[in-house]
PDB file of C-alpha atoms and ligand atoms in Angstrom:
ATOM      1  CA  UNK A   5      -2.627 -10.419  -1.921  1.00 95.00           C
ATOM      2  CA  UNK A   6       0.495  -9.825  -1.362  1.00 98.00           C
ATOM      3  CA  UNK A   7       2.427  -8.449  -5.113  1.00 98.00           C
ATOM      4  CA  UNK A   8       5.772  -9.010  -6.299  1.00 98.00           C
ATOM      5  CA  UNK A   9       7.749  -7.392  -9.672  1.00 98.00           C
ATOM      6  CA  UNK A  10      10.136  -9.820 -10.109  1.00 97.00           C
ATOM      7  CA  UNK A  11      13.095 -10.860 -13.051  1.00 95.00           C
ATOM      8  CA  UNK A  12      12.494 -14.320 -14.183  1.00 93.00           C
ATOM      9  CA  UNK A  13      16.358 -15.896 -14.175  1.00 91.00           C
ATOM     10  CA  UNK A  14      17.675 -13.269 -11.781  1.00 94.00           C
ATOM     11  CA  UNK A  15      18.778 -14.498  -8.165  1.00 96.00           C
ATOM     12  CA  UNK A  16      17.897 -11.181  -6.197  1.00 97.00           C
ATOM     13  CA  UNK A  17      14.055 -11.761  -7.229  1.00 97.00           C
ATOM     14  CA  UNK A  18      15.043 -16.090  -7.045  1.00 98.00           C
ATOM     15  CA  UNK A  19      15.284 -15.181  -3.110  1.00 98.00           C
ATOM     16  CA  UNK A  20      11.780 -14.156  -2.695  1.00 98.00           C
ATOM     17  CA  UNK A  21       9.855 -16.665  -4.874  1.00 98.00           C
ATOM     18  CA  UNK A  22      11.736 -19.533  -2.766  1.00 98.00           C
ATOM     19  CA  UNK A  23      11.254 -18.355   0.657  1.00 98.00           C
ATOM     20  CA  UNK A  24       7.660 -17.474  -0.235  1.00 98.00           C
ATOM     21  CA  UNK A  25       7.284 -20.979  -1.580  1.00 98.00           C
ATOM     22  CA  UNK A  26       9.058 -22.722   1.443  1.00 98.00           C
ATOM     23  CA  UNK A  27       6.621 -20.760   3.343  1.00 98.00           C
ATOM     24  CA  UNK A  28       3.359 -21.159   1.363  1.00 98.00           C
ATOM     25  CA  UNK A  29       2.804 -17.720   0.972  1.00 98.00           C
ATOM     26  CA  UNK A  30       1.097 -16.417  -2.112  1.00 97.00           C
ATOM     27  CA  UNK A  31       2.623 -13.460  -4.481  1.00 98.00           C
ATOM     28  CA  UNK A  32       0.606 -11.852  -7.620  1.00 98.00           C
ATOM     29  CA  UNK A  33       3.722 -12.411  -9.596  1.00 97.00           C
ATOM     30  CA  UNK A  34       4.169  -9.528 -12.159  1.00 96.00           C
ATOM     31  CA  UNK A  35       7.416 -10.686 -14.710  1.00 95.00           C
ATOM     32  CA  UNK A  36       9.334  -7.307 -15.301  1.00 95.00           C
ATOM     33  CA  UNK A  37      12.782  -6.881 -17.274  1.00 90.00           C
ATOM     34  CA  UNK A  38      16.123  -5.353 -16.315  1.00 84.00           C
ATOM     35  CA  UNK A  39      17.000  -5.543 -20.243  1.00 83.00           C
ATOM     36  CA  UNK A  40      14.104  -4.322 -21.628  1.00 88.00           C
ATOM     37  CA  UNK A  41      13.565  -0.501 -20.079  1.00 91.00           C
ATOM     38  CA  UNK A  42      11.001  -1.004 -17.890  1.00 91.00           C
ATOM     39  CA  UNK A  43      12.652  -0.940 -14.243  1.00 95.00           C
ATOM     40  CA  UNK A  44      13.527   2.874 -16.005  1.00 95.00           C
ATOM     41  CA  UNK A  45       9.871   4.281 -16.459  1.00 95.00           C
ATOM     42  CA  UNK A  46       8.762   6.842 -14.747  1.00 96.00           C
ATOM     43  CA  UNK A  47       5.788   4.490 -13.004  1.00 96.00           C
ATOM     44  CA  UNK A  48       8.474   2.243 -12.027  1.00 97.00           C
ATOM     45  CA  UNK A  49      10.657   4.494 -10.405  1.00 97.00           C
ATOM     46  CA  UNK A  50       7.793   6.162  -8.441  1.00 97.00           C
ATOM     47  CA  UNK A  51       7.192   2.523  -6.731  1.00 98.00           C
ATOM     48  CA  UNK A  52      10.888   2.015  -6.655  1.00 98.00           C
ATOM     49  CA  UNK A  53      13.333   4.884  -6.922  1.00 97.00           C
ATOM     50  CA  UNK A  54      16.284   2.550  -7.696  1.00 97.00           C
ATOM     51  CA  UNK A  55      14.739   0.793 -10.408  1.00 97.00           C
ATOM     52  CA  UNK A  56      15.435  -2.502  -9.348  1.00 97.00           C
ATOM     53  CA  UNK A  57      13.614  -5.895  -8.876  1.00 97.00           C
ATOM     54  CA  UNK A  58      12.685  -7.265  -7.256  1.00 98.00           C
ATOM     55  CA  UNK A  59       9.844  -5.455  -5.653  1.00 98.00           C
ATOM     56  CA  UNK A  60       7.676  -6.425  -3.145  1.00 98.00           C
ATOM     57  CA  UNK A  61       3.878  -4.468  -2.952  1.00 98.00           C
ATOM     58  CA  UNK A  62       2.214  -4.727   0.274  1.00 98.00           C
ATOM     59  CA  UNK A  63      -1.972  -5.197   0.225  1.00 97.00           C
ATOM     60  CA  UNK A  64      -1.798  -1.760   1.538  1.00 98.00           C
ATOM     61  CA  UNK A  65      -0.343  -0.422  -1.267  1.00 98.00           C
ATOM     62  CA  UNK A  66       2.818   0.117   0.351  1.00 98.00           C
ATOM     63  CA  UNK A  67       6.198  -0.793  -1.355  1.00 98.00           C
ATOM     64  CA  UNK A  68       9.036  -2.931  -0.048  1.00 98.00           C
ATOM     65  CA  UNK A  69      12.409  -2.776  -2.186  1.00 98.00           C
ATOM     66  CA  UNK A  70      15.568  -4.884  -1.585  1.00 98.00           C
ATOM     67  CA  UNK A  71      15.724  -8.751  -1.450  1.00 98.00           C
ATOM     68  CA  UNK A  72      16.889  -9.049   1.854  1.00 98.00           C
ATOM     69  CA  UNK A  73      14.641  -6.288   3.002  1.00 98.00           C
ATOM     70  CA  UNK A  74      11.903  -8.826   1.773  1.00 98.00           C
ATOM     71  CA  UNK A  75      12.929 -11.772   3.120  1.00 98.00           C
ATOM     72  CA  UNK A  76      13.441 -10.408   6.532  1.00 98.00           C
ATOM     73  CA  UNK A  77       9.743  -9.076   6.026  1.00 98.00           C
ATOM     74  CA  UNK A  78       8.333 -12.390   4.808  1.00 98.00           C
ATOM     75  CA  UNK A  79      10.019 -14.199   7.564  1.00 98.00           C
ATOM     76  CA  UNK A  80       8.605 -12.411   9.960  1.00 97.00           C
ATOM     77  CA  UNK A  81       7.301 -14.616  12.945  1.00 97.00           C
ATOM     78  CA  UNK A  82       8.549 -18.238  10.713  1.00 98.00           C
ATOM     79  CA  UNK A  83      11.139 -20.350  11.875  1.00 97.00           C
ATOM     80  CA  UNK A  84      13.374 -19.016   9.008  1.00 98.00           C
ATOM     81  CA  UNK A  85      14.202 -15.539  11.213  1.00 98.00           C
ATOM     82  CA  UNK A  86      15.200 -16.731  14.466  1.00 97.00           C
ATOM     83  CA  UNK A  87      13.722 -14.823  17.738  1.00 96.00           C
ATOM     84  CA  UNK A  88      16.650 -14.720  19.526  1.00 97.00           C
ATOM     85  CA  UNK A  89      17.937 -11.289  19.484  1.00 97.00           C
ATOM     86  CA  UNK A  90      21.733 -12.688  19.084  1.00 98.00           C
ATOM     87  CA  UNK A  91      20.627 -15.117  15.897  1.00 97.00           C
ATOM     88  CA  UNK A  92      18.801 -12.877  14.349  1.00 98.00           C
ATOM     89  CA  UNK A  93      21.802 -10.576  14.097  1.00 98.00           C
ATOM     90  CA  UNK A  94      24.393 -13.219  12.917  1.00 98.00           C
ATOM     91  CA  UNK A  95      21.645 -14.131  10.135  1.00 98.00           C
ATOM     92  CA  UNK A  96      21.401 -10.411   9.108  1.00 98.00           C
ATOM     93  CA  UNK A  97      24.991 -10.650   9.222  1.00 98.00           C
ATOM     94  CA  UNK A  98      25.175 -12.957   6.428  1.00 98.00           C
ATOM     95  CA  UNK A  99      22.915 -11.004   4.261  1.00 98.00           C
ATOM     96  CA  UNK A 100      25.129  -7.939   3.987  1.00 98.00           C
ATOM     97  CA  UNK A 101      27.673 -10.236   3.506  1.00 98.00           C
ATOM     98  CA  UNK A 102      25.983 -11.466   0.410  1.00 98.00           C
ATOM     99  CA  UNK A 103      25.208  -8.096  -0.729  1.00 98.00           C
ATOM    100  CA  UNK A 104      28.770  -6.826   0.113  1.00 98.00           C
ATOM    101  CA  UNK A 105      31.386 -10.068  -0.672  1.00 98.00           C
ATOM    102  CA  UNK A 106      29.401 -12.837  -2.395  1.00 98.00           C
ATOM    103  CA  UNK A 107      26.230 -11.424  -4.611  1.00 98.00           C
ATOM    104  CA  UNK A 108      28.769  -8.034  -6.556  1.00 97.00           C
ATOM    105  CA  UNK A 109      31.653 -10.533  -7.829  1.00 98.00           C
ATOM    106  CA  UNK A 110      29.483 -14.463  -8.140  1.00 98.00           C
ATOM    107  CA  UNK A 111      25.984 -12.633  -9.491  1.00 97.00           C
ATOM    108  CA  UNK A 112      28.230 -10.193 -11.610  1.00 96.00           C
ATOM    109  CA  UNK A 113      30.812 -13.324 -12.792  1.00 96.00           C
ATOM    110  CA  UNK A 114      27.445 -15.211 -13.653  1.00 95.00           C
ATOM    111  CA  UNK A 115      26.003 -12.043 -15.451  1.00 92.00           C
ATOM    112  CA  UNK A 116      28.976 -11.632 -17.804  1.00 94.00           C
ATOM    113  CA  UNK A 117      28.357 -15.044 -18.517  1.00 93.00           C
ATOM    114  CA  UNK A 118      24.918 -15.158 -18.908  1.00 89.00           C
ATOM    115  CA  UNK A 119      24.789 -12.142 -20.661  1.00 86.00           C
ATOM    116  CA  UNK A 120      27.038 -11.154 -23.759  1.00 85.00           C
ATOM    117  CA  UNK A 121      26.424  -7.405 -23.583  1.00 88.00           C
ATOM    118  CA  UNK A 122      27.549  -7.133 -20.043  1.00 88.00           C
ATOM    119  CA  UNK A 123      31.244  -8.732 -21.203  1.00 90.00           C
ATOM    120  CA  UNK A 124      32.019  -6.165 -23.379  1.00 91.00           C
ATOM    121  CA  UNK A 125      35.110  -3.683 -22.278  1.00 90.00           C
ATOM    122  CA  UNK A 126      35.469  -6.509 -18.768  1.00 91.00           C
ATOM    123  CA  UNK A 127      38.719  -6.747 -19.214  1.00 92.00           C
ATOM    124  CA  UNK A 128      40.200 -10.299 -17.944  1.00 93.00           C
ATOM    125  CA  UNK A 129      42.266  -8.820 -15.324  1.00 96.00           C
ATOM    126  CA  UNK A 130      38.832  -7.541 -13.811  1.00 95.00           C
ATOM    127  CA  UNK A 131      37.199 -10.601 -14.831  1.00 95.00           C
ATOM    128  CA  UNK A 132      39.859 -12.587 -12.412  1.00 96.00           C
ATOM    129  CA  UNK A 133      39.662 -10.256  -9.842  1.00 97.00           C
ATOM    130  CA  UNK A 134      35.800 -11.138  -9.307  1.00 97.00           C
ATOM    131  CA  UNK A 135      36.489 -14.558  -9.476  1.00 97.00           C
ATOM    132  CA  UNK A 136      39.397 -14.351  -6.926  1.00 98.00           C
ATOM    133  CA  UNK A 137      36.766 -11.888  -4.442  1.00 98.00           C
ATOM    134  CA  UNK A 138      34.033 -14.630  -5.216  1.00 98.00           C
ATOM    135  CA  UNK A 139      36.217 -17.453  -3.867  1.00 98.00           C
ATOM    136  CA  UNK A 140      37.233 -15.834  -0.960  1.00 98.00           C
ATOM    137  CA  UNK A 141      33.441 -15.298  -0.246  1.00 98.00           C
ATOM    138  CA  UNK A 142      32.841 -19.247  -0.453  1.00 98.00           C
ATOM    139  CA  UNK A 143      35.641 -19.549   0.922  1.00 98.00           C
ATOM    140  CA  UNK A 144      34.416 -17.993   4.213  1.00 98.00           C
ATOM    141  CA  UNK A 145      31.196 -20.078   3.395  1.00 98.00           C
ATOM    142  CA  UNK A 146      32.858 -23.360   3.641  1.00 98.00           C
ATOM    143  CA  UNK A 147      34.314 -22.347   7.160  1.00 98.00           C
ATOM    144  CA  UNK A 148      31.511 -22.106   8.244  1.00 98.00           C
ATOM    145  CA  UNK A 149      29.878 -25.101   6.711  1.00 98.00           C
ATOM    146  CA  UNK A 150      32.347 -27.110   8.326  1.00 98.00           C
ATOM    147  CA  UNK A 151      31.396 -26.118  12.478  1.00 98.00           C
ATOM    148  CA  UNK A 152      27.710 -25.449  11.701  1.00 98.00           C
ATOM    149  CA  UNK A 153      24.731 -27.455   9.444  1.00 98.00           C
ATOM    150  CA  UNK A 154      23.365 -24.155   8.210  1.00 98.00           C
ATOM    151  CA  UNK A 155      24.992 -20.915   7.865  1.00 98.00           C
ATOM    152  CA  UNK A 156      23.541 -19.953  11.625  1.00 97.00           C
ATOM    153  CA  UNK A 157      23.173 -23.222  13.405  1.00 91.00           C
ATOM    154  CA  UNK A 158      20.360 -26.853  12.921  1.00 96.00           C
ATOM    155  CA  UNK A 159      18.156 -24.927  10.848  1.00 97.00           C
ATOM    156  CA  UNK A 160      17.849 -22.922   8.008  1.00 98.00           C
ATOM    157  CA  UNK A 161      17.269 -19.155   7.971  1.00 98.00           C
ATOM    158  CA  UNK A 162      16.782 -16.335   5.727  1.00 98.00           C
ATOM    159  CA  UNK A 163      20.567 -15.960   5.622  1.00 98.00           C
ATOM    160  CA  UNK A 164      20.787 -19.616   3.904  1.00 98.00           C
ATOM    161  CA  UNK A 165      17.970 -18.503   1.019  1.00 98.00           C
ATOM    162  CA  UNK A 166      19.792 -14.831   0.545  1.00 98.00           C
ATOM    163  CA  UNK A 167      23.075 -17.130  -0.081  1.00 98.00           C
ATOM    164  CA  UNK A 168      21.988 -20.154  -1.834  1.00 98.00           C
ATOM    165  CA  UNK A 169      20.199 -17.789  -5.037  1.00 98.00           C
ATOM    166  CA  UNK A 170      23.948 -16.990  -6.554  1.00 98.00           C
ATOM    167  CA  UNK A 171      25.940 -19.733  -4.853  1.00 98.00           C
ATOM    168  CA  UNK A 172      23.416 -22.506  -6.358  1.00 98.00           C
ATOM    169  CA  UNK A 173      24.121 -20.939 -10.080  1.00 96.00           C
ATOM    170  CA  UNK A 174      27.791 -20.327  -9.348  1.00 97.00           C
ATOM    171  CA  UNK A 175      29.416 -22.289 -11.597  1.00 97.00           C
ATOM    172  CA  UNK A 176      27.846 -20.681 -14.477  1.00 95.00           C
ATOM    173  CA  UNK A 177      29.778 -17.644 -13.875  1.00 96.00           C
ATOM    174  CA  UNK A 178      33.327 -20.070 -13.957  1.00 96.00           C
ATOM    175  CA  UNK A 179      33.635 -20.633  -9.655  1.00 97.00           C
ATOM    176  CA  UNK A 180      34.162 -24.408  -9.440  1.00 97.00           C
ATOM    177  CA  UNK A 181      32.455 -25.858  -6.521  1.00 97.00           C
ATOM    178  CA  UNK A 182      34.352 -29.395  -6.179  1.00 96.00           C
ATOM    179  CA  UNK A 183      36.736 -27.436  -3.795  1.00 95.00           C
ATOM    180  CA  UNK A 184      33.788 -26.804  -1.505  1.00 98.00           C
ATOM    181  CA  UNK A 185      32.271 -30.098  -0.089  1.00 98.00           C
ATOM    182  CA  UNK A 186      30.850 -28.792   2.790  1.00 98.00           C
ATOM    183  CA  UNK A 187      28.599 -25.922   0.373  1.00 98.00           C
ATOM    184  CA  UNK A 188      27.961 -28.442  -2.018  1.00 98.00           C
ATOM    185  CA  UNK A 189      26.146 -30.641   0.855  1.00 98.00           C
ATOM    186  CA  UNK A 190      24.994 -27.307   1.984  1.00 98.00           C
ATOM    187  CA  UNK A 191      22.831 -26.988  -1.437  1.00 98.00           C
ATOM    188  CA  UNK A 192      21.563 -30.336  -1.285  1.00 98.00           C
ATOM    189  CA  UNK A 193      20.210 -29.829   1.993  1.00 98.00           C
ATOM    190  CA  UNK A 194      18.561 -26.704   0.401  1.00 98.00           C
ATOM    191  CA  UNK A 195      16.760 -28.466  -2.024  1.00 98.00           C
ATOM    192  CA  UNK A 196      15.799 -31.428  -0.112  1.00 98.00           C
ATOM    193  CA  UNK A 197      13.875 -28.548   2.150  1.00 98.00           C
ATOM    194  CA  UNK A 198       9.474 -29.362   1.773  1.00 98.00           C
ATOM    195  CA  UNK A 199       8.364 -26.747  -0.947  1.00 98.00           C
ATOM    196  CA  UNK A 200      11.652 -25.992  -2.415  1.00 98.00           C
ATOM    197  CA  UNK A 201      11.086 -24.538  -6.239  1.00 98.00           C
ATOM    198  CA  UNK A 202      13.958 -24.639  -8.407  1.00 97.00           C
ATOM    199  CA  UNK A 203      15.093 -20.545  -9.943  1.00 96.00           C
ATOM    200  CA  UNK A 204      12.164 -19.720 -13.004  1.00 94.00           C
ATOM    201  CA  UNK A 205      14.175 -19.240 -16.063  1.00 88.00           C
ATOM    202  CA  UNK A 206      14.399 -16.448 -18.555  1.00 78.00           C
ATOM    203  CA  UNK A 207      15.921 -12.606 -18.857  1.00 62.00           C
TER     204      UNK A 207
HETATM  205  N1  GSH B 304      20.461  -5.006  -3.680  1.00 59.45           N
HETATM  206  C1  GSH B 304      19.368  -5.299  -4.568  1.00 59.45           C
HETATM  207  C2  GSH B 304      19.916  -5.619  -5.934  1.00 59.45           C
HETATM  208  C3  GSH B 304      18.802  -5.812  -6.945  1.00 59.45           C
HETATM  209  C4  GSH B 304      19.333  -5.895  -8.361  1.00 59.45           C
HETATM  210  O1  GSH B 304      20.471  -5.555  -8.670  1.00 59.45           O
HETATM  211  N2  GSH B 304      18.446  -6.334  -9.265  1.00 59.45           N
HETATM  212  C5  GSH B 304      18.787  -6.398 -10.657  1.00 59.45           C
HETATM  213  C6  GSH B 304      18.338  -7.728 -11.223  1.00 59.45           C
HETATM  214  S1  GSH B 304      19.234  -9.045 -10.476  1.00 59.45           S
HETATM  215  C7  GSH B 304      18.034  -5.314 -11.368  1.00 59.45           C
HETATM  216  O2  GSH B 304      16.895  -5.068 -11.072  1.00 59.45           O
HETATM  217  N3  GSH B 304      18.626  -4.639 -12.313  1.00 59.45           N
HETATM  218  C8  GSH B 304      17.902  -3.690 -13.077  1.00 59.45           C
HETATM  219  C9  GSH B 304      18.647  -2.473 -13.387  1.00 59.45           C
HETATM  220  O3  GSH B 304      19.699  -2.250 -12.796  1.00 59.45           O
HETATM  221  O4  GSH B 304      18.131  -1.763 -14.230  1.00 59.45           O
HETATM  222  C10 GSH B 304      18.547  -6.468  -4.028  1.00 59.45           C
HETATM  223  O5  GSH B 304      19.121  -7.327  -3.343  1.00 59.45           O
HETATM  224  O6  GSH B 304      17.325  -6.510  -4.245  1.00 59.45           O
END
């Protein structure tokens, strides 16, 4: 079976558990810690030299870091990577987009929140200029949202569960979403999906 090292209450390893529930594939779950050392051991960082989760390890004893890297994996051959060649790019697309614009200023606004340890030395000047780089990334979101259902036409892909993990959980981190109608419907649709989970809890 299929293993992952996931943080419970983190949106990075969030991405995985929901696409692997949409899709009813199983994971050996192993619950791992970004606060408590142990992405920093030296077993840890010989399966994943960046020390980050999550972690996906392959029955083969291979490993697969980066949660778009495992999406894109687990998505293989679903309806949630499309086939053609074009789609399949814009959807990448939208996953470095996440990693670039969205995930570093509404994941790190929601971290400071979430977080108390993380706040410390922020000053607010830095603290408003993630929230202004976070609205610009919903921002392009809601564009979007307006010509298309999903972020890459009808249905959803990858691209929608890389961007729902943060933008779902945004608010926590101080981004208002009643100024974005269109991603608000967008994250109902999300959860109406069959075999959508809500994000496990906990740090
Ligand atoms: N680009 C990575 C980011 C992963 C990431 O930053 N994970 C955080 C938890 S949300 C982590 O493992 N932090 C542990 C650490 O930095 O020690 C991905 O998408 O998987």
């Amino acid at each position: 079976m299929l293993r992952l090292y996931a943080m419970p209450g983190s949106g990075n390893s969030y991405k995985v558990q929901l696409l692997a529930n949409l899709l009813k594939i199983e994971l050996e779950q192993i619950n791992m810690s970004a606060l408590d050392g142990s992405t920093r051991t030296a077993d840890y960082l010989e399966k994943n030299p960046t020390g980050k989760l999550p972690l996906l390890e392959l029955e083969d004893g291979r490993f697969l870091p980066e949660s778009g890297a495992i999406l894109a994996y687990l998505a293989e051959g679903s309806e949630f990577l499309p086939e053609d060649r074009f789609q399949r790019a814009r959807c990448l697309g939208w996953m470095f987009f996440e990693q670039y614009s969205h995930e570093p200023a509404i994941a790190t606004s929601r971290s400071i929140a979430v977080y108390p340890e993380r706040a410390v030395g922020v000053s607010a000047s830095a603290k408003q200029q993630l929230l202004d780089k976070g609205h610009a990334a919903l921002a392009v979101m809601e564009t979007q949202l307006q010509q298309s259902t999903y972020l890459v036409g009808d249905s959803p892909t990858i691209a929608e569960i890389a961007l729902y993990a943060y933008t779902h959980d945004c608010e926590t981190g101080g981004f208002a979403l009643t100024a974005y109608p269109q991603i608000c419907a967008w994250l109902k649709r999300i959860e109406g999906l069959v075999n959508y989970m809500k994000m496990p809890q906990g740090h």
